[in-house]
mmCIF file of C-alpha atoms and ligand atoms in Angstrom:
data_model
loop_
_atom_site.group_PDB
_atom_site.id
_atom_site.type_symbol
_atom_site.label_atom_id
_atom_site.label_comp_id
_atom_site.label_asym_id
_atom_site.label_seq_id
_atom_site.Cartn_x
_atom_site.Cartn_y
_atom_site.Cartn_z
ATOM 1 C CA UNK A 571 -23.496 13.833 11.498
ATOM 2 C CA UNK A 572 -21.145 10.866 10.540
ATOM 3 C CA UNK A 573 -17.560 10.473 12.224
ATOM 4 C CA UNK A 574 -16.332 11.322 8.489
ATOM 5 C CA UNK A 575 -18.934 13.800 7.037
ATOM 6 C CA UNK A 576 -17.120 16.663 5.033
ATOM 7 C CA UNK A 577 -13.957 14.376 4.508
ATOM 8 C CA UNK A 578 -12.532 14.026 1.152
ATOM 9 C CA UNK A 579 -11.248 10.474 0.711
ATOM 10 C CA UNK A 580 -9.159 8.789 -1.999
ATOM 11 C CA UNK A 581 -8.929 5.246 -2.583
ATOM 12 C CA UNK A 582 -6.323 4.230 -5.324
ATOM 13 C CA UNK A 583 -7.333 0.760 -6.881
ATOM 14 C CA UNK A 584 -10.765 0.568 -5.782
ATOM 15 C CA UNK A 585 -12.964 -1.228 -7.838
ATOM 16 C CA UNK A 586 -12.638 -4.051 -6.005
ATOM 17 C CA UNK A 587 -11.224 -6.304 -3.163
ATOM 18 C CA UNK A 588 -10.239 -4.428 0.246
ATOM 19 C CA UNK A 589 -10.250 -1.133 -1.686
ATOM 20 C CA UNK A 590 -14.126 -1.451 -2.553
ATOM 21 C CA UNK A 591 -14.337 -2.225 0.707
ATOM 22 C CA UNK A 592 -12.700 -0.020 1.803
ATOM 23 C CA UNK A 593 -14.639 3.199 -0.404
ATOM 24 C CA UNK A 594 -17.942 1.774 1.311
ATOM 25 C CA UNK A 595 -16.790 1.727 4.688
ATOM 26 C CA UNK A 596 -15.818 5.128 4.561
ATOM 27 C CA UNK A 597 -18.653 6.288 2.118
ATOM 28 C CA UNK A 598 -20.946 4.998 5.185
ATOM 29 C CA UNK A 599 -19.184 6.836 7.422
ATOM 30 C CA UNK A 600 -19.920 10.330 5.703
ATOM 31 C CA UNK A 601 -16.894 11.071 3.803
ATOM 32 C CA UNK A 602 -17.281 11.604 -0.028
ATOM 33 C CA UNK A 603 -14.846 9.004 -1.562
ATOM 34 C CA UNK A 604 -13.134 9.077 -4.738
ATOM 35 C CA UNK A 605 -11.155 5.468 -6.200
ATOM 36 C CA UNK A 606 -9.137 5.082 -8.813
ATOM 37 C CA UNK A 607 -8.772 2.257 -11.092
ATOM 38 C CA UNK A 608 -6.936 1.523 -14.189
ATOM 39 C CA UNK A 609 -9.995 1.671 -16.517
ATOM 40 C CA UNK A 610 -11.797 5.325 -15.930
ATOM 41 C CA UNK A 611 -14.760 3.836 -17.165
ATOM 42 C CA UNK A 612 -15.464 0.597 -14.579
ATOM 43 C CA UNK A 613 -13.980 2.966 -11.642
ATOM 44 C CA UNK A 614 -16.849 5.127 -12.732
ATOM 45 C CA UNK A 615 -19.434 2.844 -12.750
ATOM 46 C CA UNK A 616 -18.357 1.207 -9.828
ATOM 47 C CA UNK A 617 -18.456 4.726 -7.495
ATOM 48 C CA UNK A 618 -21.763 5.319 -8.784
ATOM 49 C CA UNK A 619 -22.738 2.129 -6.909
ATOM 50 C CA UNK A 620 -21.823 3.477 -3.716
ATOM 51 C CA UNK A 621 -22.253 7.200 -3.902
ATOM 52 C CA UNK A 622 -18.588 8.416 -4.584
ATOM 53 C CA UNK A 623 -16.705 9.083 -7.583
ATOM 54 C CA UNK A 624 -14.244 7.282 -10.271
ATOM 55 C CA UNK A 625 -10.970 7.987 -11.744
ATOM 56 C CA UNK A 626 -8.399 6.138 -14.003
ATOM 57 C CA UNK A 627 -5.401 5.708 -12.753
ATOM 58 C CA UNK A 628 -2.310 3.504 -13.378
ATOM 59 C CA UNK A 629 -0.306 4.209 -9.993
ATOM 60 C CA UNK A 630 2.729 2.388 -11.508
ATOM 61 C CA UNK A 631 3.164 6.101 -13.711
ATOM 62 C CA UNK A 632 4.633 8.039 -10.765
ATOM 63 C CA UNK A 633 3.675 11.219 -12.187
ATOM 64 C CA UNK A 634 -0.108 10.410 -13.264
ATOM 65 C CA UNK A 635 -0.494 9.410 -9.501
ATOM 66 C CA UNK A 636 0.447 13.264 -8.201
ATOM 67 C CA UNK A 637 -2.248 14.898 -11.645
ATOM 68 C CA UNK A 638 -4.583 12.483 -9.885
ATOM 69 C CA UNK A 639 -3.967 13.652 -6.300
ATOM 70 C CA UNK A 640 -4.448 17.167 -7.937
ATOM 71 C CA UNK A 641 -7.586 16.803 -9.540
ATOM 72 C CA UNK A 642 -8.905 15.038 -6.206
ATOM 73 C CA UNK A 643 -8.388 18.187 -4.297
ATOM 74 C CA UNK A 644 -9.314 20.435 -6.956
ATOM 75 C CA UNK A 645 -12.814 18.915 -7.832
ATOM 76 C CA UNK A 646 -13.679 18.242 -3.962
ATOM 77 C CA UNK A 647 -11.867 20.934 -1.959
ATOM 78 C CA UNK A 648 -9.226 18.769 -0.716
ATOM 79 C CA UNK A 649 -8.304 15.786 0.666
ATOM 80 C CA UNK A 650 -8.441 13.985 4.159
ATOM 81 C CA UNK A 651 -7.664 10.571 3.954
ATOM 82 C CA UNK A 652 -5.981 8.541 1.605
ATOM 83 C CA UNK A 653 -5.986 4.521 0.883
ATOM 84 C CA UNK A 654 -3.027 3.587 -1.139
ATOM 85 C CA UNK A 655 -4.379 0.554 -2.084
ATOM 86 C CA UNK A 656 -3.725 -0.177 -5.252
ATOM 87 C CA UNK A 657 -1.212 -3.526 -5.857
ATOM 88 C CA UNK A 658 -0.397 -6.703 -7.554
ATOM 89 C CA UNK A 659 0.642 -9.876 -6.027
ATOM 90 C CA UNK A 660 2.495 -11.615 -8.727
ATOM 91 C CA UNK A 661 4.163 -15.284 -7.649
ATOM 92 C CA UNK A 662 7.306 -17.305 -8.529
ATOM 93 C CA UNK A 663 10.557 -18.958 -7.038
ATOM 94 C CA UNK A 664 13.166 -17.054 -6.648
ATOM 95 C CA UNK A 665 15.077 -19.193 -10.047
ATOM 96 C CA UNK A 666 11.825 -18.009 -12.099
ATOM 97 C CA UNK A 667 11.886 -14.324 -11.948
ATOM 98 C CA UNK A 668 12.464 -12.263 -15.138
ATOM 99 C CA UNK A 669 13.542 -8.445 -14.397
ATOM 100 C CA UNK A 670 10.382 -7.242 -15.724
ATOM 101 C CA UNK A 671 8.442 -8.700 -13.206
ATOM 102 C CA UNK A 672 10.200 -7.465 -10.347
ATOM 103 C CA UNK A 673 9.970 -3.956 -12.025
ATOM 104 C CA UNK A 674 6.275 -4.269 -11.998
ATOM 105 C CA UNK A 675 5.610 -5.576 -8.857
ATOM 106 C CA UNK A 676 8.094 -2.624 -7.264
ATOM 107 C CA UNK A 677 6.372 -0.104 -9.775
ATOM 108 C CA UNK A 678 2.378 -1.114 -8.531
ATOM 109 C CA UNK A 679 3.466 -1.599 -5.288
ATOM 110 C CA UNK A 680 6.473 0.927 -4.047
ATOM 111 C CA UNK A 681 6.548 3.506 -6.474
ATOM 112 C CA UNK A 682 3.121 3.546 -6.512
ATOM 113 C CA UNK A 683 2.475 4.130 -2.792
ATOM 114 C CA UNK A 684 5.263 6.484 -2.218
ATOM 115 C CA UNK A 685 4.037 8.731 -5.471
ATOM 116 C CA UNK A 686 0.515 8.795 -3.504
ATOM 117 C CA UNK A 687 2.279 9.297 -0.019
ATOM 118 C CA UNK A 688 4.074 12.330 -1.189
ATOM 119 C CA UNK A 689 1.321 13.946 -3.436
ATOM 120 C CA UNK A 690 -1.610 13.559 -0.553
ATOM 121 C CA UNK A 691 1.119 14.819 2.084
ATOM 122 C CA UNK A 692 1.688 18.054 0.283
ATOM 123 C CA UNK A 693 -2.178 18.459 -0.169
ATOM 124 C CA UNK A 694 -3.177 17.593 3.264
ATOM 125 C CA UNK A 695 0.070 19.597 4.715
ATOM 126 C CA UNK A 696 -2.027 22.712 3.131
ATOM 127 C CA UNK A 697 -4.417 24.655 5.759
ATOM 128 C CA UNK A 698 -7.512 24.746 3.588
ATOM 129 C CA UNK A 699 -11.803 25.277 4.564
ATOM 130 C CA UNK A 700 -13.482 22.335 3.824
ATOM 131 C CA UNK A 701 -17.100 21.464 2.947
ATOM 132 C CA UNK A 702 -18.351 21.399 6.492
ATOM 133 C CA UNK A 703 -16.874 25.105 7.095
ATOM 134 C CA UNK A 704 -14.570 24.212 9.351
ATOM 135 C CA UNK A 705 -10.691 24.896 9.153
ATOM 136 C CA UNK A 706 -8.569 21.990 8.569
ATOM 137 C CA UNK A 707 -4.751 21.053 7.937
ATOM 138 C CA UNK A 708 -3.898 17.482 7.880
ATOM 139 C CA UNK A 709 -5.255 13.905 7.749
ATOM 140 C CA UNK A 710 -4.770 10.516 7.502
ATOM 141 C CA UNK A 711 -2.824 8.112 5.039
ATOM 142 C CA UNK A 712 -3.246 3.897 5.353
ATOM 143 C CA UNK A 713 -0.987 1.762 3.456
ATOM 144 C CA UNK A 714 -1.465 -1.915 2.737
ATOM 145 C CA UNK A 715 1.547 -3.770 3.936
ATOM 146 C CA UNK A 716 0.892 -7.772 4.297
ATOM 147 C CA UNK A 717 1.998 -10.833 7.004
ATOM 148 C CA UNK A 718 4.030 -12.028 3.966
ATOM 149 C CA UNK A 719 6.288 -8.681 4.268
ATOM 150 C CA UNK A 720 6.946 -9.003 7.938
ATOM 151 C CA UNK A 721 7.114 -13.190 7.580
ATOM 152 C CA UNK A 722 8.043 -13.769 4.206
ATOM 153 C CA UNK A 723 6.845 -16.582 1.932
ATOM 154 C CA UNK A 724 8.463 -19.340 -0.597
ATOM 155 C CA UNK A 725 7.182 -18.132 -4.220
ATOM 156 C CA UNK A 726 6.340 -14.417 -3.325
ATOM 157 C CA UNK A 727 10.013 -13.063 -2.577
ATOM 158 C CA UNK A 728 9.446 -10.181 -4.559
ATOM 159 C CA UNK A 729 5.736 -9.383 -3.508
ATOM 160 C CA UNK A 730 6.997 -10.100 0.320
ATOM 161 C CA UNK A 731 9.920 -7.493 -0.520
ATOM 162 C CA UNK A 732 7.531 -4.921 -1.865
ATOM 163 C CA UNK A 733 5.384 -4.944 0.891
ATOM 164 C CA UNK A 734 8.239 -5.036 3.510
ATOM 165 C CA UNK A 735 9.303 -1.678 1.724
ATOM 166 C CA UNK A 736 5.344 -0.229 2.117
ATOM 167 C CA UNK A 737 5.892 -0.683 5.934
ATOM 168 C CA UNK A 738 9.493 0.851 5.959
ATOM 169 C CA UNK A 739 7.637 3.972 4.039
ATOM 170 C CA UNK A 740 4.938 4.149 6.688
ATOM 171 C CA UNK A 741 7.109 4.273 9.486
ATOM 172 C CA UNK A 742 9.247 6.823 7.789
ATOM 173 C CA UNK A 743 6.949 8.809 6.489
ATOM 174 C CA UNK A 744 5.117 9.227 9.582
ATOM 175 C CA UNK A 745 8.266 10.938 10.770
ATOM 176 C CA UNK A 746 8.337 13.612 7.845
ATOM 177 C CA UNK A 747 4.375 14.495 7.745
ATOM 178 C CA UNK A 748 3.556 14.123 11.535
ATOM 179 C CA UNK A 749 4.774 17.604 12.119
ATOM 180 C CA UNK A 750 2.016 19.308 9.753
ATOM 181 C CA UNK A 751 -0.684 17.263 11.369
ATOM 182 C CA UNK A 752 -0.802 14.436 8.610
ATOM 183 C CA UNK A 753 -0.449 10.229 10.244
ATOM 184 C CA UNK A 754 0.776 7.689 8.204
ATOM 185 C CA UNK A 755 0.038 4.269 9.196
ATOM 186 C CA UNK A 756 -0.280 0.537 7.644
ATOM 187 C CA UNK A 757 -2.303 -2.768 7.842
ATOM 188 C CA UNK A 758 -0.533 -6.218 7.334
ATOM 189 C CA UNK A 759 -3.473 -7.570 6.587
ATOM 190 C CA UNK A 760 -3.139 -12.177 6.274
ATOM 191 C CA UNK A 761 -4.973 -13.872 3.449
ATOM 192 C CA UNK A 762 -8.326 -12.061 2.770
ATOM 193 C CA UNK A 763 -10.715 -13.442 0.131
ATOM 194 C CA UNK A 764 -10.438 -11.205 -2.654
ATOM 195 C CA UNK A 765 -9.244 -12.068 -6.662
ATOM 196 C CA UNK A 766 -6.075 -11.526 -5.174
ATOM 197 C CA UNK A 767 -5.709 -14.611 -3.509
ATOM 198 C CA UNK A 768 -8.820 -16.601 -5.406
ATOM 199 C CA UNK A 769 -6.058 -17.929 -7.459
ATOM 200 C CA UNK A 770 -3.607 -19.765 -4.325
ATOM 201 C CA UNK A 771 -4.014 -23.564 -4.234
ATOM 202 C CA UNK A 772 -6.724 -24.776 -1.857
ATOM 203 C CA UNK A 773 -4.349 -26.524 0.655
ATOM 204 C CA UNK A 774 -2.520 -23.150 0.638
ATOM 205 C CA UNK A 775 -5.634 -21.342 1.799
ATOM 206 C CA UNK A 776 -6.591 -24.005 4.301
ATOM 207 C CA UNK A 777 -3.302 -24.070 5.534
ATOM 208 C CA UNK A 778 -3.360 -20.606 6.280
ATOM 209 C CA UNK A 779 -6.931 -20.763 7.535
ATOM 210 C CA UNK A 780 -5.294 -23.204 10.088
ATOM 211 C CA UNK A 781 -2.324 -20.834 10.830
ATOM 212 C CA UNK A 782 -4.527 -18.515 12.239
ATOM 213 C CA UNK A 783 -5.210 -17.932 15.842
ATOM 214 C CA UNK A 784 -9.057 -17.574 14.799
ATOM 215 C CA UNK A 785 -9.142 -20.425 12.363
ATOM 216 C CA UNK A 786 -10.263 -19.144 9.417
ATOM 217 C CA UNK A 787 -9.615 -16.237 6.313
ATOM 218 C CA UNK A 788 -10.390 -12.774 6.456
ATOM 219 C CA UNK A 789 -12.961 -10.551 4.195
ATOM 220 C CA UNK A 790 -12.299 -7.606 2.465
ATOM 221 C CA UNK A 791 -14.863 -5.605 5.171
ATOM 222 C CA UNK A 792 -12.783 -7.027 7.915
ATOM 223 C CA UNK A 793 -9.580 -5.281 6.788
ATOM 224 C CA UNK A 794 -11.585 -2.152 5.292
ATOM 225 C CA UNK A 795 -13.296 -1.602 9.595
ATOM 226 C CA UNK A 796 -9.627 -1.209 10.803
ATOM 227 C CA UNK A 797 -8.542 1.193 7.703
ATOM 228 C CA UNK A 798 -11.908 3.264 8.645
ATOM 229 C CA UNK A 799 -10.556 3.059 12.463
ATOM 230 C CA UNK A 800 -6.899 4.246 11.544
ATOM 231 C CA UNK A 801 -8.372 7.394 8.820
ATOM 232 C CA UNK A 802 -10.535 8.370 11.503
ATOM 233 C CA UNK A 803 -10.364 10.757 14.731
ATOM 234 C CA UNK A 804 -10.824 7.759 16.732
ATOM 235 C CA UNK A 805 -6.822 6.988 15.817
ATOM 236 C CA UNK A 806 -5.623 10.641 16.312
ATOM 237 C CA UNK A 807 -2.184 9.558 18.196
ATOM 238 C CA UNK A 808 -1.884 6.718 16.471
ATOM 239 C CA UNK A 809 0.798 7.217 13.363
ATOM 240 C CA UNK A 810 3.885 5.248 11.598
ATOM 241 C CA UNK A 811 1.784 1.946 13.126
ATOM 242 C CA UNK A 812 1.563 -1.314 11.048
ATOM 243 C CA UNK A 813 -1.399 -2.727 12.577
ATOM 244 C CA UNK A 814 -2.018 -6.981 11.683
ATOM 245 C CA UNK A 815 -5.237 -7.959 10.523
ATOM 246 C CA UNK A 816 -4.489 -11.521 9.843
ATOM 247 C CA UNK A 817 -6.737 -13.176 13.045
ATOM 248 C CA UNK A 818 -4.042 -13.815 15.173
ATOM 249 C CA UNK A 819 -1.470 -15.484 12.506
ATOM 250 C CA UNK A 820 1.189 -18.267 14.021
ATOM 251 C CA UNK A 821 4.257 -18.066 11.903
HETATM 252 P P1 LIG B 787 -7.421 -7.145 -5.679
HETATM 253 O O1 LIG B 787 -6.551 -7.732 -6.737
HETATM 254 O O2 LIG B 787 -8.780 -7.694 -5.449
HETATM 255 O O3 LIG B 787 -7.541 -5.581 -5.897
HETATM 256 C C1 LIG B 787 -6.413 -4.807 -6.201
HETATM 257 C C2 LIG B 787 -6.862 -3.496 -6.768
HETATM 258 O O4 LIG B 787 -5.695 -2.763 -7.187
HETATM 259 C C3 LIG B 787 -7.731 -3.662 -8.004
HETATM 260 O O5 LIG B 787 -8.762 -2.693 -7.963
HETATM 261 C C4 LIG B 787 -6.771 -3.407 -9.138
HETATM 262 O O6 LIG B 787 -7.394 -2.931 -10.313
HETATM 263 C C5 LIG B 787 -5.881 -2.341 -8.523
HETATM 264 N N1 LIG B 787 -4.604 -2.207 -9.205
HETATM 265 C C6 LIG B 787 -3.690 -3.165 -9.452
HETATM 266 N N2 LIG B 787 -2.659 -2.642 -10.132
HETATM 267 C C7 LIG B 787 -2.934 -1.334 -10.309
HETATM 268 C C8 LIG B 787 -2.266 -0.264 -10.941
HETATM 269 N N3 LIG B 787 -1.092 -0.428 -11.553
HETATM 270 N N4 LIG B 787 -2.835 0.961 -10.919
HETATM 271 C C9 LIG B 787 -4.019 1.150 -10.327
HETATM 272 N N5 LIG B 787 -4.710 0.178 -9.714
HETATM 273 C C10 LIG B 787 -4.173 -1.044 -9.724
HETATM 274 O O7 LIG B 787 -6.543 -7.210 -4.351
HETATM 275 P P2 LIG B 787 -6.914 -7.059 -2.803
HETATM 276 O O8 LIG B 787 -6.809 -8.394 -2.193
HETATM 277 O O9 LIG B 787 -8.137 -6.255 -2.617
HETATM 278 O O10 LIG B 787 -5.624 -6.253 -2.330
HETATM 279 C C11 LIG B 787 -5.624 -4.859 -2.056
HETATM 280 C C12 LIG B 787 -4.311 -4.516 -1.395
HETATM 281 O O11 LIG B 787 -4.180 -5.278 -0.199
HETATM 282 C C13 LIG B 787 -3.079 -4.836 -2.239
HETATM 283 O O12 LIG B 787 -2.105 -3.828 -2.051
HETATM 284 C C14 LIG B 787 -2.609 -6.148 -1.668
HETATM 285 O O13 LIG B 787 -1.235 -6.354 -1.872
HETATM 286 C C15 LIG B 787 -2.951 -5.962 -0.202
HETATM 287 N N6 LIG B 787 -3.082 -7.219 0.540
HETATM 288 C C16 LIG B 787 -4.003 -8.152 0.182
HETATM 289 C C17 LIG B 787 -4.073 -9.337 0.890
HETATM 290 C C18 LIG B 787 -5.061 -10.422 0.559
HETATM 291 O O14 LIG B 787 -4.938 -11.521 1.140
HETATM 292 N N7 LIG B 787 -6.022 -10.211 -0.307
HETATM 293 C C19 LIG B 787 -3.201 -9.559 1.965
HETATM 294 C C20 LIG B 787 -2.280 -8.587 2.302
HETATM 295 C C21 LIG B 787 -2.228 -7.410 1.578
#
């Protein structure tokens, strides 16, 4: 038996990047794994690739994200773990920004993981049976914070302010779940080569490959071995913990 057979696990915006990664790192380790992504369809096919399930899913419509969280535990018997993963990264001087884009990026990236936080704390806060037979109350929740919300960054005020916030909401909500068994922790992951950051200038990406303690970027299955670490038993007094995976970044 795997460290995470009979877990029910839901990452939101996993069809790609460090939530794929994510889905198969915990697929391999047993659980059955459900992501979301804004088209039902590709979330579909993608799941069937690994073994788990689809969903759509826009996590900026607060509501749609709690129906979602529903449906999780109704199909599968509950729910375990979630990976609110889901999030833009949307860049621009200060001077530049229209109020619509600092809606979005707030909506994706705040209102989205504190709609997830609050629906998979209620469900895991439940004492339920799950597939393996056993009794269970509780789990684990990972959030994806970033280096640029702890260090900030020229051109990503917004994005660094969103994901400052996503740390603040670990931290607190590990207060309010840890009580009814359920941790709450975050990465702050650097740069990791995803479509996220394919995009960034070259001598930005070196220059943050050379910022590094380790020299180099990070990959998706990099950041998606520590999420496994922090669902898992393995972290069971570990909670309201923003854990770095950024290879040792110099500011
Ligand atoms: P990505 O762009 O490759 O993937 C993001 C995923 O989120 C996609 O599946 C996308 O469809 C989904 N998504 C976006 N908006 C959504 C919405 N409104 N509703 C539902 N799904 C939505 O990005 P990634 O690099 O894999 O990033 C994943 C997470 O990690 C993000 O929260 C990001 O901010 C964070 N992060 C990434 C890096 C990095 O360097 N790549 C660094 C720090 C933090």
């Amino acid at each position: 038996m795997s460290e995470l057979t009979g877990r029910v696990a839901l990452v939101t915006g996993g069809t790609r990047g460090i939530g794929l990664a994510t889905a198969r790192a915990l697929t391999d380790a047993g659980a059955t794994v459900v992501i979301t992504g804004r088209d039902a369809a590709n979330a579909a096919t993608v799941a069937k690739e690994f073994g788990g399930y689809g969903l759509g899913l826009d996590v900026a419509d607060f509501d749609a994200v709690g129906t979602a969280v529903k449906r999780v535990t109704t199909e599968h018997g509950g729910l375990d773990i979630l990976v609110a993963n889901a999030g833009i990264m949307e860049n621009g001087l200060l001077g530049m920004l229209r109020g619509e884009d600092v809606r979005r990026t707030l909506d994706v990236n705040v209102s989205g993981a504190v709609a997830a936080v609050q629906a998979a704390g209620r469900a895991m806060a439940r004492r339920r049976k799950a597939s393996d037979g056993s009794e269970r109350r509780g789990g684990s929740i990972v959030l994806l914070a970033s280096v640029v919300g702890i260090y900030g960054a020229a051109g990503q005020s917004v994005y660094a302010a969103s994901k400052a916030a996503v740390a603040a909401l670990a931290r607190s909500a590990a207060r309010e779940l840890g009580g009814r068994g359920v941790r709450v922790n975050a990465v702050a992951p650097g740069v990791i080569r995803t479509d996220l950051t394919a995009g960034l200038p070259a001598e930005v990406l070196d220059k943050q490959a050379g910022a590094a303690a380790l020299g180099r970027l990070g990959d998706a299955d990099e950041v998606a071995d520590v999420i496994r670490f922090l669902a898992g038993d393995g972290a069971r007094y570990v909670t309201g913990q923003v854990l770095g995976v950024d290879g040792g970044l110099v500011a």
